[in-house]
mmCIF file of C-alpha atoms in Angstrom:
data_model
loop_
_atom_site.group_PDB
_atom_site.id
_atom_site.type_symbol
_atom_site.label_atom_id
_atom_site.label_comp_id
_atom_site.label_asym_id
_atom_site.label_seq_id
_atom_site.Cartn_x
_atom_site.Cartn_y
_atom_site.Cartn_z
ATOM 1 C CA MET S 1 0.153 -0.223 -0.171
ATOM 2 C CA ARG S 2 2.991 2.248 0.818
ATOM 3 C CA THR S 3 4.060 2.074 -2.668
ATOM 4 C CA ILE S 4 0.969 2.874 -4.527
ATOM 5 C CA ALA S 5 0.314 5.761 -1.968
ATOM 6 C CA VAL S 6 3.920 6.970 -3.214
ATOM 7 C CA LEU S 7 3.237 6.778 -6.851
ATOM 8 C CA TYR S 8 -0.408 8.238 -6.431
ATOM 9 C CA ASN S 9 1.032 11.369 -4.807
ATOM 10 C CA LEU S 10 3.699 11.614 -7.459
ATOM 11 C CA LEU S 11 2.006 10.831 -10.806
ATOM 12 C CA LEU S 12 -1.642 11.923 -9.794
ATOM 13 C CA VAL S 13 -3.170 14.109 -6.900
ATOM 14 C CA PRO S 14 -0.637 14.701 -4.075
ATOM 15 C CA GLY S 15 -2.018 14.099 -0.563
ATOM 16 C CA VAL S 16 -4.525 11.403 -1.458
ATOM 17 C CA GLY S 17 -2.064 8.658 -0.894
ATOM 18 C CA HIS S 18 -1.585 10.177 2.512
ATOM 19 C CA VAL S 19 -5.504 9.574 3.213
ATOM 20 C CA ALA S 20 -5.094 5.736 2.053
ATOM 21 C CA LEU S 21 -2.303 5.527 4.771
ATOM 22 C CA GLY S 22 -4.714 7.011 7.223
ATOM 23 C CA ARG S 23 -2.971 10.368 7.453
ATOM 24 C CA TRP S 24 -5.228 12.618 5.921
ATOM 25 C CA ARG S 25 -4.071 15.643 8.291
ATOM 26 C CA ARG S 26 -0.582 15.179 6.723
ATOM 27 C CA GLY S 27 -1.972 15.114 3.318
ATOM 28 C CA LEU S 28 -4.396 18.096 3.370
ATOM 29 C CA PRO S 29 -1.434 20.699 2.985
ATOM 30 C CA TRP S 30 -0.461 18.862 -0.135
ATOM 31 C CA MET S 31 -3.824 18.697 -1.697
ATOM 32 C CA ILE S 32 -4.471 22.613 -0.726
ATOM 33 C CA ALA S 33 -0.965 23.372 -2.515
ATOM 34 C CA PHE S 34 -1.835 21.531 -5.523
ATOM 35 C CA ALA S 35 -5.378 23.103 -5.712
ATOM 36 C CA LEU S 36 -4.009 26.679 -5.801
ATOM 37 C CA ALA S 37 -1.927 25.798 -8.936
ATOM 38 C CA ALA S 38 -4.370 26.950 -11.331
ATOM 39 C CA PRO S 39 -5.348 30.446 -9.813
ATOM 40 C CA VAL S 40 -1.831 31.240 -9.208
ATOM 41 C CA ALA S 41 -0.773 30.642 -12.769
ATOM 42 C CA LEU S 42 -3.100 33.374 -13.662
ATOM 43 C CA LEU S 43 -0.573 35.598 -12.018
ATOM 44 C CA HIS S 44 2.653 33.989 -12.408
ATOM 45 C CA PRO S 45 2.939 30.862 -14.791
ATOM 46 C CA LEU S 46 6.224 29.720 -13.201
ATOM 47 C CA ALA S 47 4.777 29.879 -9.637
ATOM 48 C CA GLY S 48 1.539 27.858 -11.141
ATOM 49 C CA ILE S 49 3.965 25.298 -12.757
ATOM 50 C CA ALA S 50 5.928 24.902 -9.422
ATOM 51 C CA LEU S 51 2.686 24.176 -7.473
ATOM 52 C CA MET S 52 1.513 21.514 -10.007
ATOM 53 C CA VAL S 53 5.034 19.763 -9.634
ATOM 54 C CA LEU S 54 6.572 20.243 -6.199
ATOM 55 C CA PRO S 55 3.633 19.113 -4.143
ATOM 56 C CA ARG S 56 3.681 15.722 -5.909
ATOM 57 C CA ILE S 57 7.274 15.527 -5.127
ATOM 58 C CA GLY S 58 7.233 16.372 -1.632
ATOM 59 C CA ALA S 59 3.825 14.298 -0.929
ATOM 60 C CA ALA S 60 5.675 11.224 -2.613
ATOM 61 C CA ILE S 61 8.680 11.486 -0.486
ATOM 62 C CA GLU S 62 6.834 12.115 2.789
ATOM 63 C CA ALA S 63 4.402 9.208 2.157
ATOM 64 C CA GLY S 64 7.396 6.763 1.755
ATOM 65 C CA PHE S 65 8.517 7.533 5.386
ATOM 66 C CA LEU S 66 5.023 7.613 7.035
ATOM 67 C CA ALA S 67 3.775 4.670 8.876
ATOM 68 C CA GLU S 68 0.170 3.303 8.177
ATOM 69 C CA ARG S 69 -2.216 4.558 11.024
ATOM 70 C CA SER S 70 -4.251 1.223 10.331
ATOM 71 C CA PRO S 71 -3.874 -1.581 7.974
ATOM 72 C CA SER S 72 -5.898 -0.978 4.644
ATOM 73 C CA THR S 73 -8.104 -3.344 2.579
ATOM 74 C CA PRO S 74 -8.057 -3.427 -0.827
ATOM 75 C CA LEU S 75 -11.861 -1.897 -0.744
ATOM 76 C CA HIS S 76 -10.681 1.085 1.396
ATOM 77 C CA ALA S 77 -7.775 1.796 -0.762
ATOM 78 C CA LEU S 78 -10.126 1.750 -3.981
ATOM 79 C CA ALA S 79 -12.482 3.911 -2.417
ATOM 80 C CA VAL S 80 -9.682 6.528 -1.287
ATOM 81 C CA TYR S 81 -7.915 6.516 -4.750
ATOM 82 C CA GLY S 82 -11.251 6.535 -6.645
ATOM 83 C CA SER S 83 -12.587 9.386 -4.700
ATOM 84 C CA GLY S 84 -9.149 11.051 -5.570
ATOM 85 C CA VAL S 85 -9.459 10.594 -9.148
ATOM 86 C CA ALA S 86 -13.085 11.884 -9.267
ATOM 87 C CA ALA S 87 -12.100 14.883 -7.135
ATOM 88 C CA ALA S 88 -9.180 15.881 -9.294
ATOM 89 C CA ALA S 89 -11.484 15.703 -12.458
ATOM 90 C CA ILE S 90 -14.087 17.864 -10.878
ATOM 91 C CA TRP S 91 -11.696 20.439 -9.851
ATOM 92 C CA LEU S 92 -9.935 20.375 -13.241
ATOM 93 C CA SER S 93 -13.402 20.741 -14.870
ATOM 94 C CA LEU S 94 -14.256 23.653 -12.575
ATOM 95 C CA MET S 95 -10.950 25.275 -12.986
ATOM 96 C CA GLN S 96 -11.311 25.177 -16.893
ATOM 97 C CA ALA S 97 -15.121 26.237 -17.035
ATOM 98 C CA PHE S 98 -14.862 29.200 -14.617
ATOM 99 C CA VAL S 99 -11.143 30.237 -13.611
ATOM 100 C CA VAL S 100 -8.332 29.498 -16.148
ATOM 101 C CA GLU S 101 -7.805 27.499 -19.345
ATOM 102 C CA ALA S 102 -4.867 26.801 -21.393
ATOM 103 C CA PHE S 103 -4.631 27.231 -25.088
ATOM 104 C CA LYS S 104 -1.751 26.934 -27.811
ATOM 105 C CA ILE S 105 -0.784 29.428 -30.331
ATOM 106 C CA PRO S 106 -0.914 27.653 -33.722
ATOM 107 C CA ALA S 107 -0.632 30.795 -36.242
ATOM 108 C CA GLY S 108 1.106 34.022 -36.579
ATOM 109 C CA GLY S 109 -1.602 36.517 -36.543
ATOM 110 C CA MET S 110 -0.584 37.737 -33.021
ATOM 111 C CA ILE S 111 2.995 38.153 -33.451
ATOM 112 C CA PRO S 112 5.004 39.789 -31.821
ATOM 113 C CA THR S 113 2.679 39.621 -28.836
ATOM 114 C CA VAL S 114 2.200 35.794 -28.837
ATOM 115 C CA GLU S 115 4.146 33.538 -31.288
ATOM 116 C CA ILE S 116 3.597 30.105 -32.951
ATOM 117 C CA GLY S 117 4.465 27.320 -30.047
ATOM 118 C CA ASP S 118 3.419 29.847 -27.220
ATOM 119 C CA HIS S 119 1.299 28.064 -24.520
ATOM 120 C CA VAL S 120 -1.004 30.918 -22.774
ATOM 121 C CA PHE S 121 -3.333 30.879 -19.718
ATOM 122 C CA ALA S 122 -6.567 32.988 -19.985
ATOM 123 C CA SER S 123 -8.518 34.109 -17.199
ATOM 124 C CA LYS S 124 -12.314 32.868 -17.313
ATOM 125 C CA LEU S 125 -13.271 35.183 -14.699
ATOM 126 C CA ALA S 126 -12.013 38.191 -16.444
ATOM 127 C CA TYR S 127 -15.368 38.479 -18.579
ATOM 128 C CA LYS S 128 -17.867 36.573 -16.176
ATOM 129 C CA LEU S 129 -16.758 39.108 -13.382
ATOM 130 C CA GLY S 130 -16.011 42.217 -15.668
ATOM 131 C CA SER S 131 -16.501 43.694 -19.178
ATOM 132 C CA PRO S 132 -14.167 43.455 -22.063
ATOM 133 C CA ALA S 133 -12.050 46.582 -22.650
ATOM 134 C CA ARG S 134 -10.035 48.267 -25.705
ATOM 135 C CA GLY S 135 -6.483 46.726 -25.780
ATOM 136 C CA ASP S 136 -7.493 43.420 -24.062
ATOM 137 C CA LEU S 137 -5.880 40.182 -25.600
ATOM 138 C CA ALA S 138 -8.959 38.081 -25.808
ATOM 139 C CA VAL S 139 -9.595 34.227 -26.566
ATOM 140 C CA PHE S 140 -12.860 33.828 -28.392
ATOM 141 C CA VAL S 141 -15.058 31.296 -30.504
ATOM 142 C CA ASN S 142 -14.657 32.272 -34.034
ATOM 143 C CA PRO S 143 -18.270 33.364 -35.161
ATOM 144 C CA CYS S 144 -17.603 31.708 -38.607
ATOM 145 C CA GLU S 145 -16.016 28.532 -37.503
ATOM 146 C CA PRO S 146 -17.538 27.718 -34.113
ATOM 147 C CA ASP S 147 -15.201 24.486 -33.559
ATOM 148 C CA LYS S 148 -12.106 26.993 -33.307
ATOM 149 C CA ASP S 149 -10.824 29.340 -30.819
ATOM 150 C CA PHE S 150 -9.115 32.523 -31.905
ATOM 151 C CA ILE S 151 -6.869 34.838 -29.878
ATOM 152 C CA LYS S 152 -6.833 38.736 -31.073
ATOM 153 C CA ARG S 153 -6.806 41.917 -29.647
ATOM 154 C CA ILE S 154 -10.007 43.814 -28.720
ATOM 155 C CA VAL S 155 -9.672 47.468 -30.697
ATOM 156 C CA ALA S 156 -13.189 48.714 -30.484
ATOM 157 C CA LEU S 157 -16.577 47.988 -28.526
ATOM 158 C CA GLY S 158 -20.167 47.974 -29.443
ATOM 159 C CA GLY S 159 -21.089 51.493 -30.440
ATOM 160 C CA ASP S 160 -17.785 52.317 -31.541
ATOM 161 C CA THR S 161 -16.429 53.395 -35.007
ATOM 162 C CA VAL S 162 -13.484 51.649 -36.536
ATOM 163 C CA GLU S 163 -11.575 52.551 -39.771
ATOM 164 C CA VAL S 164 -7.920 51.911 -41.047
ATOM 165 C CA ARG S 165 -6.725 54.258 -43.713
ATOM 166 C CA CYS S 166 -3.009 54.254 -44.990
ATOM 167 C CA ASP S 167 -2.411 51.578 -42.107
ATOM 168 C CA VAL S 168 -3.548 54.184 -39.291
ATOM 169 C CA LEU S 169 -6.394 52.856 -37.080
ATOM 170 C CA TYR S 170 -9.042 55.373 -36.110
ATOM 171 C CA VAL S 171 -11.609 54.513 -33.399
ATOM 172 C CA ASN S 172 -14.423 56.932 -32.907
ATOM 173 C CA GLY S 173 -12.624 59.089 -35.595
ATOM 174 C CA THR S 174 -9.360 59.371 -33.501
ATOM 175 C CA PRO S 175 -6.206 58.062 -34.814
ATOM 176 C CA ALA S 176 -4.603 55.577 -32.718
ATOM 177 C CA THR S 177 -0.959 57.177 -31.509
ATOM 178 C CA SER S 178 1.444 55.293 -33.424
ATOM 179 C CA SER S 179 5.243 55.526 -33.730
ATOM 180 C CA SER S 180 7.825 53.458 -35.728
ATOM 181 C CA LEU S 181 10.669 51.623 -34.005
ATOM 182 C CA LYS S 182 14.102 51.955 -35.914
ATOM 183 C CA GLU S 183 14.915 48.540 -35.650
ATOM 184 C CA ASP S 184 13.915 46.000 -38.511
ATOM 185 C CA CYS S 185 12.758 42.538 -37.401
ATOM 186 C CA SER S 186 12.088 39.247 -38.688
ATOM 187 C CA TYR S 187 9.930 36.179 -37.408
ATOM 188 C CA TRP S 188 9.275 32.684 -38.099
ATOM 189 C CA ASP S 189 5.787 31.859 -39.540
ATOM 190 C CA LEU S 190 4.322 28.409 -40.337
ATOM 191 C CA GLU S 191 2.842 28.229 -43.924
ATOM 192 C CA PRO S 192 -1.118 27.426 -43.448
ATOM 193 C CA GLY S 193 -1.809 23.972 -44.185
ATOM 194 C CA GLU S 194 1.883 22.856 -44.531
ATOM 195 C CA ASN S 195 4.490 21.979 -41.964
ATOM 196 C CA ARG S 196 7.033 24.470 -43.794
ATOM 197 C CA TRP S 197 8.354 27.313 -41.744
ATOM 198 C CA GLU S 198 9.231 30.605 -43.551
ATOM 199 C CA GLN S 199 11.301 33.369 -42.100
ATOM 200 C CA VAL S 200 9.494 36.925 -42.652
ATOM 201 C CA GLN S 201 11.040 40.231 -42.681
ATOM 202 C CA CYS S 202 9.132 43.198 -40.722
ATOM 203 C CA VAL S 203 9.237 46.571 -39.334
ATOM 204 C CA ARG S 204 7.979 47.270 -35.802
ATOM 205 C CA TYR S 205 5.627 49.912 -34.613
ATOM 206 C CA VAL S 206 4.235 50.823 -31.347
ATOM 207 C CA GLU S 207 0.458 51.838 -31.166
ATOM 208 C CA THR S 208 -1.808 53.029 -28.494
ATOM 209 C CA ILE S 209 -5.004 51.000 -27.812
ATOM 210 C CA GLY S 210 -7.064 51.765 -24.920
ATOM 211 C CA ASP S 211 -4.798 52.123 -22.148
ATOM 212 C CA LYS S 212 -2.214 49.769 -23.644
ATOM 213 C CA HIS S 213 1.144 50.549 -25.911
ATOM 214 C CA VAL S 214 1.041 47.585 -28.214
ATOM 215 C CA GLU S 215 3.941 46.516 -30.500
ATOM 216 C CA LEU S 216 2.902 45.726 -33.932
ATOM 217 C CA VAL S 217 4.537 44.026 -36.915
ATOM 218 C CA PHE S 218 3.948 45.189 -40.353
ATOM 219 C CA PRO S 219 5.743 44.395 -43.870
ATOM 220 C CA PRO S 220 8.852 46.456 -44.547
ATOM 221 C CA VAL S 221 6.994 48.448 -46.984
ATOM 222 C CA ARG S 222 4.993 50.120 -44.321
ATOM 223 C CA ARG S 223 7.998 52.166 -43.634
ATOM 224 C CA GLU S 224 8.664 53.386 -47.118
ATOM 225 C CA LEU S 225 5.062 53.976 -47.579
ATOM 226 C CA ASP S 226 4.894 56.361 -44.516
ATOM 227 C CA ARG S 227 7.758 58.482 -45.889
ATOM 228 C CA LEU S 228 5.675 58.787 -49.135
ATOM 229 C CA ARG S 229 2.688 59.625 -47.612
ATOM 230 C CA LYS S 230 4.235 62.307 -45.290
ATOM 231 C CA LEU S 231 5.438 63.915 -48.654
ATOM 232 C CA ALA S 232 2.745 63.304 -51.047
ATOM 233 C CA ALA S 233 -0.613 62.793 -49.250
ATOM 234 C CA GLY S 234 -1.943 65.688 -51.129
ATOM 235 C CA GLU S 235 -0.634 65.016 -54.476
ATOM 236 C CA LYS S 236 -1.050 60.995 -54.809
ATOM 237 C CA SER S 237 -4.222 59.154 -54.938
ATOM 238 C CA TYR S 238 -5.404 56.989 -52.169
ATOM 239 C CA GLU S 239 -5.000 53.968 -54.255
ATOM 240 C CA GLU S 240 -1.260 54.816 -54.362
ATOM 241 C CA LEU S 241 -0.864 55.105 -50.621
ATOM 242 C CA ARG S 242 -3.588 52.842 -49.019
ATOM 243 C CA GLY S 243 -2.189 49.996 -46.893
ATOM 244 C CA GLU S 244 -2.849 46.367 -47.402
ATOM 245 C CA GLY S 245 -4.949 45.895 -44.142
ATOM 246 C CA ASP S 246 -7.164 49.228 -44.849
ATOM 247 C CA PHE S 247 -10.898 48.799 -43.687
ATOM 248 C CA PRO S 248 -13.676 49.022 -44.689
ATOM 249 C CA ASP S 249 -13.200 48.473 -48.475
ATOM 250 C CA GLY S 250 -16.118 50.655 -49.778
ATOM 251 C CA ASP S 251 -19.404 50.228 -48.506
ATOM 252 C CA LYS S 252 -18.886 46.242 -47.911
ATOM 253 C CA ARG S 253 -19.673 45.112 -44.486
ATOM 254 C CA PRO S 254 -17.299 42.255 -43.214
ATOM 255 C CA GLN S 255 -18.911 38.824 -43.278
ATOM 256 C CA CYS S 256 -18.010 35.145 -42.906
ATOM 257 C CA PRO S 257 -16.873 33.722 -46.368
ATOM 258 C CA ASP S 258 -19.139 31.863 -48.496
ATOM 259 C CA PHE S 259 -17.802 28.510 -47.797
ATOM 260 C CA VAL S 260 -18.854 28.822 -44.269
ATOM 261 C CA ALA S 261 -21.910 26.621 -43.652
ATOM 262 C CA ASN S 262 -24.814 28.346 -42.389
ATOM 263 C CA VAL S 263 -23.435 31.787 -42.810
ATOM 264 C CA PRO S 264 -24.729 34.376 -40.516
ATOM 265 C CA PRO S 265 -25.806 37.810 -41.681
ATOM 266 C CA ALA S 266 -23.482 40.497 -41.797
ATOM 267 C CA VAL S 267 -24.002 43.034 -38.771
ATOM 268 C CA GLY S 268 -23.175 46.642 -38.188
ATOM 269 C CA ARG S 269 -23.039 49.217 -40.905
ATOM 270 C CA ILE S 270 -20.830 51.386 -42.830
ATOM 271 C CA GLU S 271 -21.025 55.155 -42.653
ATOM 272 C CA PRO S 272 -19.048 57.964 -44.492
ATOM 273 C CA SER S 273 -16.378 59.523 -42.554
ATOM 274 C CA PRO S 274 -15.821 63.544 -42.251
ATOM 275 C CA ALA S 275 -13.919 63.893 -45.907
ATOM 276 C CA ASP S 276 -10.452 66.050 -46.313
ATOM 277 C CA PRO S 277 -10.334 66.332 -50.164
ATOM 278 C CA LYS S 278 -6.478 67.399 -49.292
ATOM 279 C CA ASN S 279 -5.226 64.225 -47.828
ATOM 280 C CA SER S 280 -5.399 61.238 -49.735
ATOM 281 C CA CYS S 281 -4.991 59.362 -46.503
ATOM 282 C CA ALA S 282 -7.797 60.997 -44.536
ATOM 283 C CA PRO S 283 -10.717 58.804 -43.151
ATOM 284 C CA ARG S 284 -13.364 57.851 -45.832
ATOM 285 C CA ASN S 285 -15.912 55.386 -44.501
ATOM 286 C CA HIS S 286 -15.947 53.780 -41.153
ATOM 287 C CA TYR S 287 -17.693 50.722 -39.731
ATOM 288 C CA VAL S 288 -20.156 50.903 -36.863
ATOM 289 C CA VAL S 289 -19.787 48.042 -34.375
ATOM 290 C CA PRO S 290 -23.163 46.909 -33.091
ATOM 291 C CA ASP S 291 -23.876 46.744 -29.630
ATOM 292 C CA GLY S 292 -23.291 43.094 -27.830
ATOM 293 C CA TYR S 293 -20.356 42.742 -30.292
ATOM 294 C CA VAL S 294 -16.419 43.688 -29.966
ATOM 295 C CA PHE S 295 -14.128 44.246 -32.734
ATOM 296 C CA VAL S 296 -10.788 42.513 -32.869
ATOM 297 C CA MET S 297 -7.552 42.805 -34.842
ATOM 298 C CA GLY S 298 -4.063 40.896 -34.931
ATOM 299 C CA ASP S 299 -0.969 42.720 -33.867
ATOM 300 C CA ASN S 300 0.522 41.208 -37.107
ATOM 301 C CA ARG S 301 -1.541 43.531 -38.993
ATOM 302 C CA ASN S 302 -1.236 42.506 -42.618
ATOM 303 C CA ASN S 303 -1.075 38.861 -41.661
ATOM 304 C CA SER S 304 -4.250 38.540 -39.590
ATOM 305 C CA SER S 305 -7.605 36.811 -40.090
ATOM 306 C CA ASP S 306 -9.815 39.286 -38.041
ATOM 307 C CA SER S 307 -12.952 41.412 -37.731
ATOM 308 C CA ARG S 308 -11.822 43.277 -40.916
ATOM 309 C CA HIS S 309 -12.531 40.006 -42.849
ATOM 310 C CA TRP S 310 -15.302 38.145 -41.096
ATOM 311 C CA GLY S 311 -16.931 40.698 -38.769
ATOM 312 C CA PRO S 312 -17.054 41.672 -35.059
ATOM 313 C CA VAL S 313 -17.215 38.940 -32.245
ATOM 314 C CA PRO S 314 -20.640 38.524 -30.168
ATOM 315 C CA LEU S 315 -19.781 39.129 -26.459
ATOM 316 C CA ASP S 316 -21.128 35.500 -25.705
ATOM 317 C CA HIS S 317 -18.390 34.304 -27.694
ATOM 318 C CA LEU S 318 -15.508 35.620 -25.483
ATOM 319 C CA LYS S 319 -13.834 32.763 -23.523
ATOM 320 C CA GLY S 320 -11.276 34.614 -21.559
ATOM 321 C CA LYS S 321 -8.541 37.316 -21.393
ATOM 322 C CA VAL S 322 -5.041 36.004 -21.820
ATOM 323 C CA ILE S 323 -2.825 36.835 -18.937
ATOM 324 C CA ASN S 324 0.437 35.105 -19.549
ATOM 325 C CA ILE S 325 2.644 32.757 -21.380
ATOM 326 C CA TRP S 326 3.333 29.714 -19.340
ATOM 327 C CA TRP S 327 5.401 27.793 -21.853
ATOM 328 C CA SER S 328 6.978 28.560 -25.310
ATOM 329 C CA SER S 329 8.826 26.067 -27.599
ATOM 330 C CA LYS S 330 9.873 26.162 -31.147
ATOM 331 C CA PRO S 331 11.914 23.899 -33.340
ATOM 332 C CA ASP S 332 15.496 23.423 -32.278
ATOM 333 C CA ALA S 333 16.647 25.615 -35.411
ATOM 334 C CA GLN S 334 14.629 28.454 -33.881
ATOM 335 C CA GLY S 335 16.246 28.073 -30.548
ATOM 336 C CA GLY S 336 14.055 25.289 -28.692
ATOM 337 C CA VAL S 337 12.481 26.307 -25.480
ATOM 338 C CA ALA S 338 11.885 30.392 -25.328
ATOM 339 C CA TRP S 339 12.601 30.785 -21.769
ATOM 340 C CA GLY S 340 12.574 34.371 -22.216
ATOM 341 C CA ARG S 341 9.053 34.682 -23.319
ATOM 342 C CA ILE S 342 7.475 33.134 -20.344
ATOM 343 C CA GLY S 343 5.547 35.529 -18.075
ATOM 344 C CA PRO S 344 2.916 38.162 -18.179
ATOM 345 C CA VAL S 345 1.567 39.580 -21.612
ATOM 346 C CA ASP S 346 -0.322 42.698 -22.432
#
C-alpha cells in the first residue's frame, strides 16, 4: 500500500496517498497547495507550474516515510483512490470552466505579442466578473467556425466606429497614436496547411490601444509608404498610398466567407467619415460596431484573419482574457524552448 500511495502522490493527486495511509491531516496541505496551482498561474505561470509539480514530489517523499495508522483493505484503498481521481477531475473541470484555461498558439496573426508555439493561460473570470476593454488580448470562439478558438486584440466595443486608412487605425474618429521603431525585425511563420517554416522580414511599430502601448509588426514596405504619405498625401491618390490592411473596403460590410456553412448575416453598418479632400489618407468610410459585439484585430496587422474580414465577435463568444505565457517552445533550429517569453503579456 505504501508503494501505491507514493506513486499516486507523485503521478496523480498529491496528498490522497496520505489519506489511504490513514494520515489525512498530513496530506491536506499537499492537496491545498496543488489546488492553488491554477489560480496562481493566472498571476505567475512559473509559480503555478511549480505548484503543479513540487507538491507531488514532496508528498511522494513524505508518504515513503510515513507509517500506516491502520492496515488498509483493498476496498478501502479503492474507495480512497477512486474518490481522489473523481475529485481531481471535478476540480480540473471547474477550473477550466470558470477560472483558467490553457491555449496553444497555432498561427502567426498575433506576432509579436504571442507567437507560434506559445502556450497561454486565459482568465475565464475576466469576462464573467467584468467587461471587455479596448486593448484586451482575448480568446473567443470564431463566429464563422464555432469549432475553433481564436486569440486577437480587442480594438473597439459596441457602438464604436472603426476605420483603417493608410495603415492608421481610427477608433471613434480619433487616430491611434503610433510610432515606428528604428530596428528592423524578422519572425518565423508556419505556412497555412503546410509543415514548412518561413522567415519573414518586418518592421515594428508601437500603437496605443485603450490604455495599452502595443507592439505591432508590418511588412517593410510600411516604412517606405509612410515616408511617401508624409511627402505626397495631397498629390497622390489613395490607391497609391493605401495599406494592405485598410478597412472598410467601400460600403462592403465584413462577413463570413461563402464556403462557411450556415453563414450568419452581416451585422453593423458602414457610414461616411468626414472627408478631407487635401489628404488622400484621410478617413473615408467607417464601420459601426453593433451593440453586444467587439471588434478584434491581430498585432501582425497585414497577416491576420480578424474582424476586418469576417466581422465583429459577439460578447457571448468571448472565453477569457489572456494573462500570461506559461510555456513557449519552437523547433530546435529556432532556439528550442524560449524561456525569455514566459511571463505576463499585455
